[in-house]
Short mmCIF file of C-alpha atoms in Angstrom, two decimals:
data_model
loop_
_atom_site.label_atom_id
_atom_site.label_comp_id
_atom_site.label_asym_id
_atom_site.label_seq_id
_atom_site.Cartn_x
_atom_site.Cartn_y
_atom_site.Cartn_z
CA MET A 1 27.80 91.60 -107.42
CA THR A 2 25.87 90.29 -104.40
CA ALA A 3 23.05 92.26 -102.79
CA GLU A 4 25.19 92.69 -99.65
CA ARG A 5 28.00 94.29 -101.65
CA ALA A 6 25.56 96.50 -103.53
CA ASN A 7 24.12 97.84 -100.26
CA CYS A 8 27.51 98.23 -98.52
CA PRO A 9 30.01 99.65 -101.01
CA ALA A 10 33.56 98.57 -100.23
CA THR A 11 36.28 101.07 -99.41
CA ARG A 12 39.01 101.05 -102.02
CA TRP A 13 41.79 100.61 -99.49
CA LEU A 14 44.25 98.70 -101.69
CA SER A 15 46.04 100.73 -104.38
CA ILE A 16 47.89 98.84 -107.13
CA VAL A 17 50.25 101.27 -108.78
CA GLY A 18 52.23 100.58 -111.93
CA ILE A 19 55.65 102.16 -111.98
CA GLY A 20 58.11 102.33 -114.84
CA GLU A 21 61.88 102.68 -115.08
CA ASP A 22 61.45 106.46 -115.02
CA GLY A 23 60.36 106.12 -111.40
CA THR A 24 58.24 108.79 -109.74
CA ALA A 25 58.63 111.15 -112.72
CA GLY A 26 56.17 109.01 -114.67
CA LEU A 27 53.53 108.83 -111.94
CA SER A 28 50.37 110.89 -111.85
CA SER A 29 49.58 113.12 -108.89
CA VAL A 30 46.93 110.61 -107.78
CA ALA A 31 49.42 107.75 -107.83
CA ARG A 32 51.91 109.82 -105.86
CA GLU A 33 49.32 110.60 -103.20
CA LEU A 34 48.22 106.96 -102.90
CA ILE A 35 51.81 105.86 -102.28
CA SER A 36 52.56 108.68 -99.81
CA SER A 37 49.42 108.08 -97.76
CA ALA A 38 49.75 104.28 -97.54
CA GLU A 39 50.45 102.72 -94.14
CA LEU A 40 52.08 99.78 -95.90
CA VAL A 41 53.86 99.80 -99.28
CA LEU A 42 54.75 96.49 -100.93
CA GLY A 43 56.73 95.67 -104.05
CA GLY A 44 59.98 94.34 -105.39
CA LYS A 45 63.18 95.88 -104.08
CA ARG A 46 63.59 97.72 -107.39
CA HIS A 47 60.06 99.15 -107.21
CA LEU A 48 60.52 100.32 -103.62
CA ALA A 49 63.79 102.00 -104.56
CA LEU A 50 62.19 103.77 -107.51
CA ALA A 51 59.44 105.21 -105.28
CA SER A 52 61.51 105.72 -102.12
CA GLU A 53 61.10 109.52 -102.11
CA LEU A 54 57.31 109.15 -101.79
CA ILE A 55 57.06 106.34 -99.23
CA ARG A 56 56.06 107.41 -95.70
CA GLY A 57 54.66 104.15 -94.34
CA ARG A 58 56.25 100.78 -93.66
CA GLN A 59 57.96 99.11 -96.62
CA MET A 60 57.87 95.40 -97.38
CA SER A 61 59.54 93.63 -100.29
CA TRP A 62 57.99 90.52 -101.80
CA PRO A 63 58.60 87.30 -99.84
CA SER A 64 59.33 83.98 -101.50
CA PRO A 65 56.97 82.52 -102.51
CA ILE A 66 55.18 85.77 -103.28
CA GLY A 67 51.77 84.38 -102.30
CA ASN A 68 52.87 84.42 -98.65
CA VAL A 69 52.27 88.18 -98.66
CA LEU A 70 48.48 87.84 -98.80
CA PRO A 71 47.96 87.30 -95.04
CA GLU A 72 49.99 90.45 -94.31
CA ILE A 73 47.86 92.47 -96.74
CA GLU A 74 44.70 91.03 -95.18
CA LYS A 75 45.78 92.33 -91.75
CA HIS A 76 45.51 95.88 -93.14
CA ARG A 77 42.09 95.45 -94.74
CA GLY A 78 40.26 98.76 -94.70
CA ARG A 79 43.45 100.79 -94.12
CA PRO A 80 45.53 102.31 -96.94
CA VAL A 81 47.92 99.85 -98.57
CA ALA A 82 49.86 100.39 -101.81
CA VAL A 83 51.33 97.70 -104.03
CA LEU A 84 53.98 98.73 -106.55
CA ALA A 85 54.31 96.70 -109.75
CA SER A 86 56.06 96.91 -113.09
CA GLY A 87 54.03 98.62 -115.81
CA ASP A 88 50.57 97.08 -116.06
CA PRO A 89 49.90 94.95 -112.94
CA PHE A 90 47.23 92.95 -114.78
CA HIS A 91 49.44 91.91 -117.70
CA TYR A 92 51.69 89.11 -116.43
CA GLY A 93 51.81 91.00 -113.13
CA VAL A 94 50.77 90.71 -109.49
CA GLY A 95 47.16 91.75 -110.13
CA ASP A 96 45.94 88.18 -110.64
CA MET A 97 47.55 86.99 -107.40
CA LEU A 98 46.00 89.84 -105.40
CA MET A 99 42.53 89.16 -106.78
CA ARG A 100 42.58 85.66 -105.31
CA SER A 101 41.72 87.04 -101.88
CA ILE A 102 40.67 90.67 -102.38
CA ALA A 103 37.54 91.85 -104.14
CA VAL A 104 38.05 94.19 -107.06
CA GLU A 105 35.64 96.67 -105.42
CA GLU A 106 38.22 97.14 -102.64
CA THR A 107 41.02 98.09 -105.03
CA ILE A 108 42.07 100.87 -107.33
CA CYS A 109 44.61 100.23 -110.06
CA LEU A 110 46.69 102.88 -111.83
CA PRO A 111 48.67 101.07 -114.55
CA GLN A 112 51.61 102.28 -116.61
CA PRO A 113 52.43 101.03 -120.14
CA SER A 114 53.48 97.38 -119.98
CA SER A 115 56.85 96.14 -121.20
CA PHE A 116 55.01 94.68 -124.19
CA SER A 117 53.52 98.06 -125.09
CA LEU A 118 56.86 99.81 -124.73
CA ALA A 119 58.68 97.19 -126.80
CA ALA A 120 56.06 97.25 -129.55
CA SER A 121 56.27 101.04 -129.73
CA ARG A 122 60.06 100.91 -130.10
CA LEU A 123 59.82 98.39 -132.94
CA GLY A 124 56.74 99.78 -134.68
CA TRP A 125 54.87 96.50 -134.17
CA SER A 126 51.08 96.33 -133.74
CA LEU A 127 50.32 94.50 -130.51
CA GLN A 128 47.32 92.70 -131.97
CA ASP A 129 49.70 90.98 -134.41
CA VAL A 130 52.21 89.94 -131.76
CA THR A 131 52.25 86.86 -129.50
CA PRO A 132 53.14 87.81 -125.89
CA VAL A 133 55.03 85.19 -123.88
CA SER A 134 56.39 85.27 -120.34
CA LEU A 135 59.54 83.29 -119.62
CA HIS A 136 59.84 84.90 -116.18
CA GLY A 137 59.92 82.02 -113.74
CA ARG A 138 58.88 79.59 -116.47
CA ALA A 139 60.66 76.98 -118.55
CA LEU A 140 62.24 78.31 -121.73
CA GLU A 141 60.44 75.59 -123.69
CA HIS A 142 57.14 77.45 -123.25
CA VAL A 143 58.13 79.48 -126.30
CA VAL A 144 58.44 76.46 -128.63
CA ARG A 145 54.75 76.20 -129.53
CA HIS A 146 54.79 79.85 -130.68
CA LEU A 147 57.78 79.51 -133.02
CA GLN A 148 55.79 79.60 -136.24
CA PRO A 149 57.28 80.85 -139.52
CA LYS A 150 56.85 84.63 -139.89
CA ALA A 151 55.52 84.94 -136.33
CA ARG A 152 56.39 87.92 -134.16
CA LEU A 153 56.86 87.31 -130.45
CA LEU A 154 57.58 89.47 -127.42
CA ALA A 155 59.02 87.42 -124.57
CA LEU A 156 59.65 88.63 -121.02
CA SER A 157 63.04 87.32 -119.88
CA TRP A 158 63.77 85.52 -116.64
CA ASP A 159 67.20 87.17 -116.40
CA GLY A 160 70.12 88.49 -118.42
CA GLY A 161 70.99 85.00 -119.65
CA THR A 162 67.60 84.30 -121.23
CA PRO A 163 68.30 85.96 -124.62
CA ALA A 164 71.40 83.80 -125.25
CA LYS A 165 69.52 80.64 -124.27
CA LEU A 166 66.65 81.57 -126.56
CA ALA A 167 69.06 82.25 -129.44
CA ALA A 168 70.62 78.80 -128.94
CA LEU A 169 67.16 77.20 -128.92
CA LEU A 170 66.27 78.91 -132.20
CA VAL A 171 69.49 77.72 -133.85
CA ALA A 172 68.93 74.14 -132.65
CA ARG A 173 65.43 74.12 -134.16
CA GLY A 174 66.53 75.42 -137.58
CA MET A 175 65.51 79.04 -136.98
CA GLY A 176 68.93 80.64 -136.71
CA SER A 177 68.11 83.35 -139.26
CA SER A 178 65.41 84.76 -136.99
CA THR A 179 65.84 88.39 -135.95
CA LEU A 180 66.29 88.77 -132.21
CA THR A 181 66.05 92.17 -130.53
CA VAL A 182 66.94 92.64 -126.86
CA LEU A 183 65.29 95.67 -125.23
CA GLU A 184 66.68 96.57 -121.80
CA SER A 185 65.41 98.90 -119.06
CA LEU A 186 62.63 100.27 -121.25
CA GLY A 187 61.36 103.70 -120.31
CA GLY A 188 64.29 104.56 -118.10
CA PRO A 189 67.54 106.50 -118.44
CA ASN A 190 69.51 103.32 -119.19
CA GLU A 191 67.22 102.08 -121.97
CA ARG A 192 69.05 100.13 -124.67
CA VAL A 193 67.80 98.32 -127.81
CA ARG A 194 70.06 95.95 -129.77
CA THR A 195 69.28 93.69 -132.73
CA THR A 196 71.03 90.64 -134.19
CA THR A 197 70.15 87.23 -135.61
CA ALA A 198 69.93 84.12 -133.47
CA ASP A 199 72.89 82.45 -135.18
CA ALA A 200 75.08 85.54 -134.69
CA PHE A 201 74.04 86.29 -131.11
CA ALA A 202 76.98 87.62 -129.11
CA PHE A 203 75.56 90.09 -126.54
CA THR A 204 77.07 89.41 -123.11
CA ASP A 205 76.29 92.41 -120.88
CA ILE A 206 72.50 92.15 -120.75
CA VAL A 207 70.70 93.46 -117.66
CA SER A 208 68.14 91.26 -115.95
CA LEU A 209 65.26 93.60 -116.80
CA ASN A 210 64.85 92.87 -120.50
CA ILE A 211 62.29 91.78 -123.06
CA ILE A 212 63.07 89.89 -126.26
CA ALA A 213 61.45 90.54 -129.63
CA LEU A 214 61.53 87.72 -132.17
CA ASP A 215 60.81 87.88 -135.87
CA VAL A 216 60.80 84.16 -136.70
CA VAL A 217 62.46 82.86 -139.85
CA ALA A 218 62.23 79.09 -140.27
CA ALA A 219 64.42 77.08 -142.64
CA ALA A 220 62.80 74.36 -144.73
CA GLU A 221 64.05 71.68 -142.30
CA ALA A 222 63.09 73.64 -139.15
CA GLN A 223 61.34 71.82 -136.31
CA VAL A 224 57.96 73.55 -136.29
CA VAL A 225 55.14 72.41 -134.01
CA THR A 226 52.31 72.67 -136.51
CA LEU A 227 48.92 74.09 -135.61
CA ALA A 228 46.84 71.04 -136.57
CA PRO A 229 46.47 67.92 -134.39
CA GLY A 230 48.33 64.87 -135.62
CA LEU A 231 51.98 65.84 -135.32
CA ASP A 232 54.53 63.82 -137.27
CA ASP A 233 55.48 60.66 -135.36
CA ALA A 234 59.15 61.51 -135.88
CA LEU A 235 58.80 64.45 -133.48
CA PHE A 236 58.28 62.03 -130.58
CA GLU A 237 60.93 59.95 -128.88
CA HIS A 238 59.29 56.56 -128.25
CA ASP A 239 59.84 52.85 -127.78
CA GLY A 240 56.93 51.80 -129.98
CA GLN A 241 54.19 52.70 -127.50
CA LEU A 242 52.93 55.71 -129.41
CA THR A 243 49.46 56.58 -130.68
CA LYS A 244 50.32 57.06 -134.34
CA ARG A 245 49.62 60.33 -136.13
CA ASP A 246 46.40 59.43 -137.98
CA ILE A 247 44.79 57.66 -135.00
CA ARG A 248 46.00 60.46 -132.73
CA ALA A 249 44.27 63.13 -134.80
CA VAL A 250 40.98 61.21 -134.61
CA THR A 251 41.47 60.64 -130.88
CA LEU A 252 41.97 64.37 -130.23
CA SER A 253 38.79 65.06 -132.17
CA SER A 254 36.93 62.51 -130.03
CA LEU A 255 38.28 64.05 -126.81
CA ALA A 256 36.87 67.41 -128.03
CA PRO A 257 39.15 69.69 -125.95
CA ARG A 258 37.72 72.97 -124.73
CA GLN A 259 39.48 75.94 -123.16
CA GLY A 260 40.79 75.45 -119.63
CA GLU A 261 39.96 71.75 -119.35
CA LEU A 262 41.93 69.00 -117.60
CA LEU A 263 42.80 65.69 -119.25
CA TRP A 264 43.95 62.47 -117.64
CA ASP A 265 46.07 60.47 -120.08
CA VAL A 266 46.08 56.95 -118.64
CA GLY A 267 48.93 54.83 -119.95
CA LEU A 268 50.90 57.90 -120.98
CA GLY A 269 53.53 56.10 -123.04
CA ALA A 270 55.38 58.70 -125.13
CA GLY A 271 52.90 61.37 -124.03
CA SER A 272 51.61 62.20 -127.51
CA ILE A 273 47.91 62.53 -126.63
CA ALA A 274 48.50 64.67 -123.53
CA ILE A 275 51.01 66.86 -125.38
CA GLU A 276 48.68 67.49 -128.30
CA TRP A 277 45.84 68.22 -125.86
CA LEU A 278 48.01 70.89 -124.20
CA LEU A 279 48.94 72.37 -127.57
CA ARG A 280 45.34 73.17 -128.37
CA HIS A 281 45.32 76.21 -126.04
CA PRO A 282 47.65 77.69 -123.37
CA SER A 283 44.95 77.26 -120.71
CA MET A 284 44.75 73.47 -121.15
CA ARG A 285 45.98 71.15 -118.37
CA ALA A 286 46.96 67.49 -118.50
CA ILE A 287 48.04 64.77 -116.09
CA GLY A 288 49.77 61.73 -117.54
CA ILE A 289 49.65 58.48 -115.56
CA GLU A 290 52.43 56.04 -116.42
CA GLU A 291 53.64 52.93 -114.63
CA GLY A 292 57.12 52.75 -116.16
CA ALA A 293 59.84 55.14 -114.96
CA GLU A 294 61.67 55.08 -118.31
CA ARG A 295 58.52 55.89 -120.26
CA ALA A 296 57.56 58.64 -117.82
CA ALA A 297 60.99 60.26 -118.29
CA ARG A 298 60.67 59.93 -122.06
CA ALA A 299 57.25 61.60 -122.04
CA ALA A 300 58.70 64.47 -119.99
CA ARG A 301 61.44 64.98 -122.58
CA ASN A 302 58.87 64.98 -125.39
CA ALA A 303 56.73 67.51 -123.53
CA ALA A 304 59.67 69.90 -123.14
CA ALA A 305 60.79 69.50 -126.75
CA LEU A 306 57.30 70.25 -128.09
CA GLY A 307 56.56 73.29 -125.93
CA THR A 308 54.38 71.79 -123.20
CA PRO A 309 56.73 71.52 -120.18
CA ASP A 310 53.76 71.91 -117.80
CA LEU A 311 52.60 68.34 -118.46
CA GLN A 312 52.18 66.79 -115.00
CA ILE A 313 53.33 63.18 -114.83
CA VAL A 314 52.26 60.75 -112.12
CA GLN A 315 54.28 57.55 -112.02
CA GLY A 316 52.07 54.76 -110.78
CA VAL A 317 49.66 52.00 -111.67
CA ALA A 318 46.12 52.94 -112.64
CA PRO A 319 43.51 52.99 -111.21
CA ALA A 320 45.28 53.20 -107.81
CA ALA A 321 47.22 56.22 -109.11
CA PHE A 322 43.95 58.15 -109.51
CA ALA A 323 43.79 58.77 -105.74
CA GLY A 324 44.11 62.44 -104.85
CA LEU A 325 44.11 63.75 -108.41
CA PRO A 326 41.78 66.63 -109.37
CA PRO A 327 38.69 65.39 -111.27
CA PRO A 328 39.17 65.53 -115.05
CA ASP A 329 37.02 66.96 -117.81
CA ALA A 330 38.24 64.25 -120.17
CA ILE A 331 40.08 60.94 -119.89
CA PHE A 332 42.02 59.07 -122.53
CA VAL A 333 42.86 55.44 -121.87
CA GLY A 334 45.55 54.18 -124.18
CA GLY A 335 46.98 51.42 -122.03
CA GLY A 336 46.23 49.21 -119.05
CA LEU A 337 42.95 47.82 -120.40
CA SER A 338 43.99 44.38 -119.15
CA ASP A 339 42.84 45.57 -115.71
CA ALA A 340 39.14 44.77 -115.62
CA GLY A 341 38.35 47.63 -113.22
CA LEU A 342 40.27 50.40 -114.99
CA LEU A 343 37.50 51.74 -117.21
CA ASP A 344 34.92 51.62 -114.41
CA ALA A 345 37.27 53.60 -112.15
CA ALA A 346 37.96 56.11 -114.92
CA TRP A 347 34.24 56.56 -115.58
CA ALA A 348 33.60 57.11 -111.86
CA ALA A 349 36.37 59.74 -111.66
CA LEU A 350 35.12 61.71 -114.65
CA LYS A 351 33.22 64.95 -114.05
CA PRO A 352 29.54 65.00 -115.04
CA GLY A 353 29.42 65.94 -118.71
CA GLY A 354 33.02 64.79 -119.18
CA ARG A 355 34.28 62.66 -122.07
CA LEU A 356 36.04 59.31 -121.97
CA VAL A 357 37.90 57.94 -124.98
CA ALA A 358 39.67 54.58 -125.02
CA ASN A 359 41.61 52.87 -127.81
CA ALA A 360 42.15 49.12 -128.02
CA VAL A 361 44.17 46.93 -130.37
CA SER A 362 43.87 43.43 -128.87
CA LEU A 363 40.67 41.37 -128.98
CA GLN A 364 40.59 41.18 -125.18
CA SER A 365 40.79 44.96 -124.83
CA GLU A 366 38.22 45.42 -127.57
CA ALA A 367 35.84 43.17 -125.63
CA ARG A 368 36.15 45.48 -122.61
CA LEU A 369 35.27 48.48 -124.78
CA ILE A 370 32.24 46.70 -126.13
CA ASP A 371 31.11 45.96 -122.57
CA CYS A 372 31.44 49.66 -121.68
CA PHE A 373 29.61 50.65 -124.84
CA GLN A 374 26.71 48.41 -123.84
CA LYS A 375 26.74 49.77 -120.29
CA HIS A 376 27.25 53.52 -120.89
CA GLY A 377 26.38 54.08 -124.54
CA GLY A 378 28.39 56.48 -126.62
CA GLU A 379 29.97 55.45 -129.90
CA ILE A 380 32.28 52.62 -130.86
CA THR A 381 34.35 52.88 -134.02
CA ARG A 382 36.84 50.69 -135.89
CA LEU A 383 39.75 52.71 -137.22
CA GLN A 384 42.23 51.38 -139.73
CA VAL A 385 44.91 53.14 -141.75
CA ALA A 386 46.59 51.80 -144.87
CA LYS A 387 49.67 53.34 -146.44
CA ALA A 388 51.31 52.54 -149.75
CA GLY A 389 54.63 50.74 -149.50
CA ARG A 390 57.07 49.21 -151.94
CA ALA A 391 56.74 45.47 -152.54
CA GLY A 392 60.22 43.99 -152.67
CA THR A 393 62.91 45.84 -154.61
CA GLY A 394 60.88 46.75 -157.68
CA ASN A 395 58.60 49.67 -158.47
CA VAL A 396 55.45 47.85 -157.42
CA PHE A 397 53.57 49.44 -154.52
CA VAL A 398 50.93 47.77 -152.36
CA TRP A 399 48.73 48.85 -149.48
CA ARG A 400 50.16 48.03 -146.07
CA HIS A 401 47.52 47.96 -143.36
CA ALA A 402 48.31 48.94 -139.78
CA ALA A 403 46.63 46.97 -137.00
CA PRO A 404 43.03 48.16 -136.61
CA VAL A 405 42.16 50.24 -133.56
CA THR A 406 38.81 50.04 -131.82
CA GLN A 407 37.80 53.31 -130.21
CA TRP A 408 35.05 53.83 -127.67
CA ARG A 409 33.98 57.34 -126.78
CA ALA A 410 31.21 58.42 -124.45
CA ARG A 411 30.02 61.44 -122.52
CA LYS A 412 29.11 61.03 -118.85
CA PRO A 413 25.60 62.28 -118.00
#
């Protein structure tokens, strides 16, 4: 807190009130008073209807996009404003959006149990053992990375059609025996809880306000996105331009991803490096730069199939395509090394303290890495993988060596 704030305590003029499906009956006397005394009350149409008996001031439902409401709230700074939200406003709620322009010292929040808490209590699940996922306004594929054998998930639905789509996704990935519970209108008079398996899913009259509980059962042949870097090459659609599994695992180690960082994957190809970077943590971000339209589309399909649909793809030629992009914490260069200025441009774009990793197969590209190694330091490594293969039609096996890869990695001062 700054000295100015410490000397001039802010008035808590903005009330953020969680409201459940039981409406005003579940609100405390303080929450009721904050809503009744507000000059402006904001929320979804459902929230405003639930609290209608208490509202005395002007009502405003959320605009689209919801962030457009911030200037209107700012106009009332210092005067009583109430925001109504589902359950806990700071758990996949509007709290984060409001904090972008309003100091926490100017707010008071009165949360209700979140949908996750209510669902866990109905099922007897411990929240610390459950993975929470929001599919509200997000691609269904976000759930893929969390579909681990024996995992328990609670997923907020986008609408009444989400459970059926999720059941179909589970079946397609070899997880049809998973238990799927749909919990609707939790905490209200119309609450309903129904359980089935993904492969027998037949519910059709699901209300939009629902949360899905998954108890994952994976068949032996199920498509599971494993937790370790170096996914099986067969999981990627590609045309041959793919950083193979063993080299990819080493490359991810060299990139040394840390929470919340941004990667540029230059020469995206099938997208394998960027995808595995994103899989390390939900906060990771990645921009793939790819010249070819067909390869860019293929990388997008791979990203969706492997649970990282947020991969941002820029179709263009590097380094010109770097213009206007946010500065990265790490850069991987897997293609385009024939351009003499590419590595210099990548190094210049990198944040101080950032990491650059480049892989080369041809002698010409290797020479460029050696030049950069001499100029910027770091470490240069020769990587080669050999796998046993059958010689002819007999039972004799020999080592088959893949083309060696030269890798340069360096950290910018």
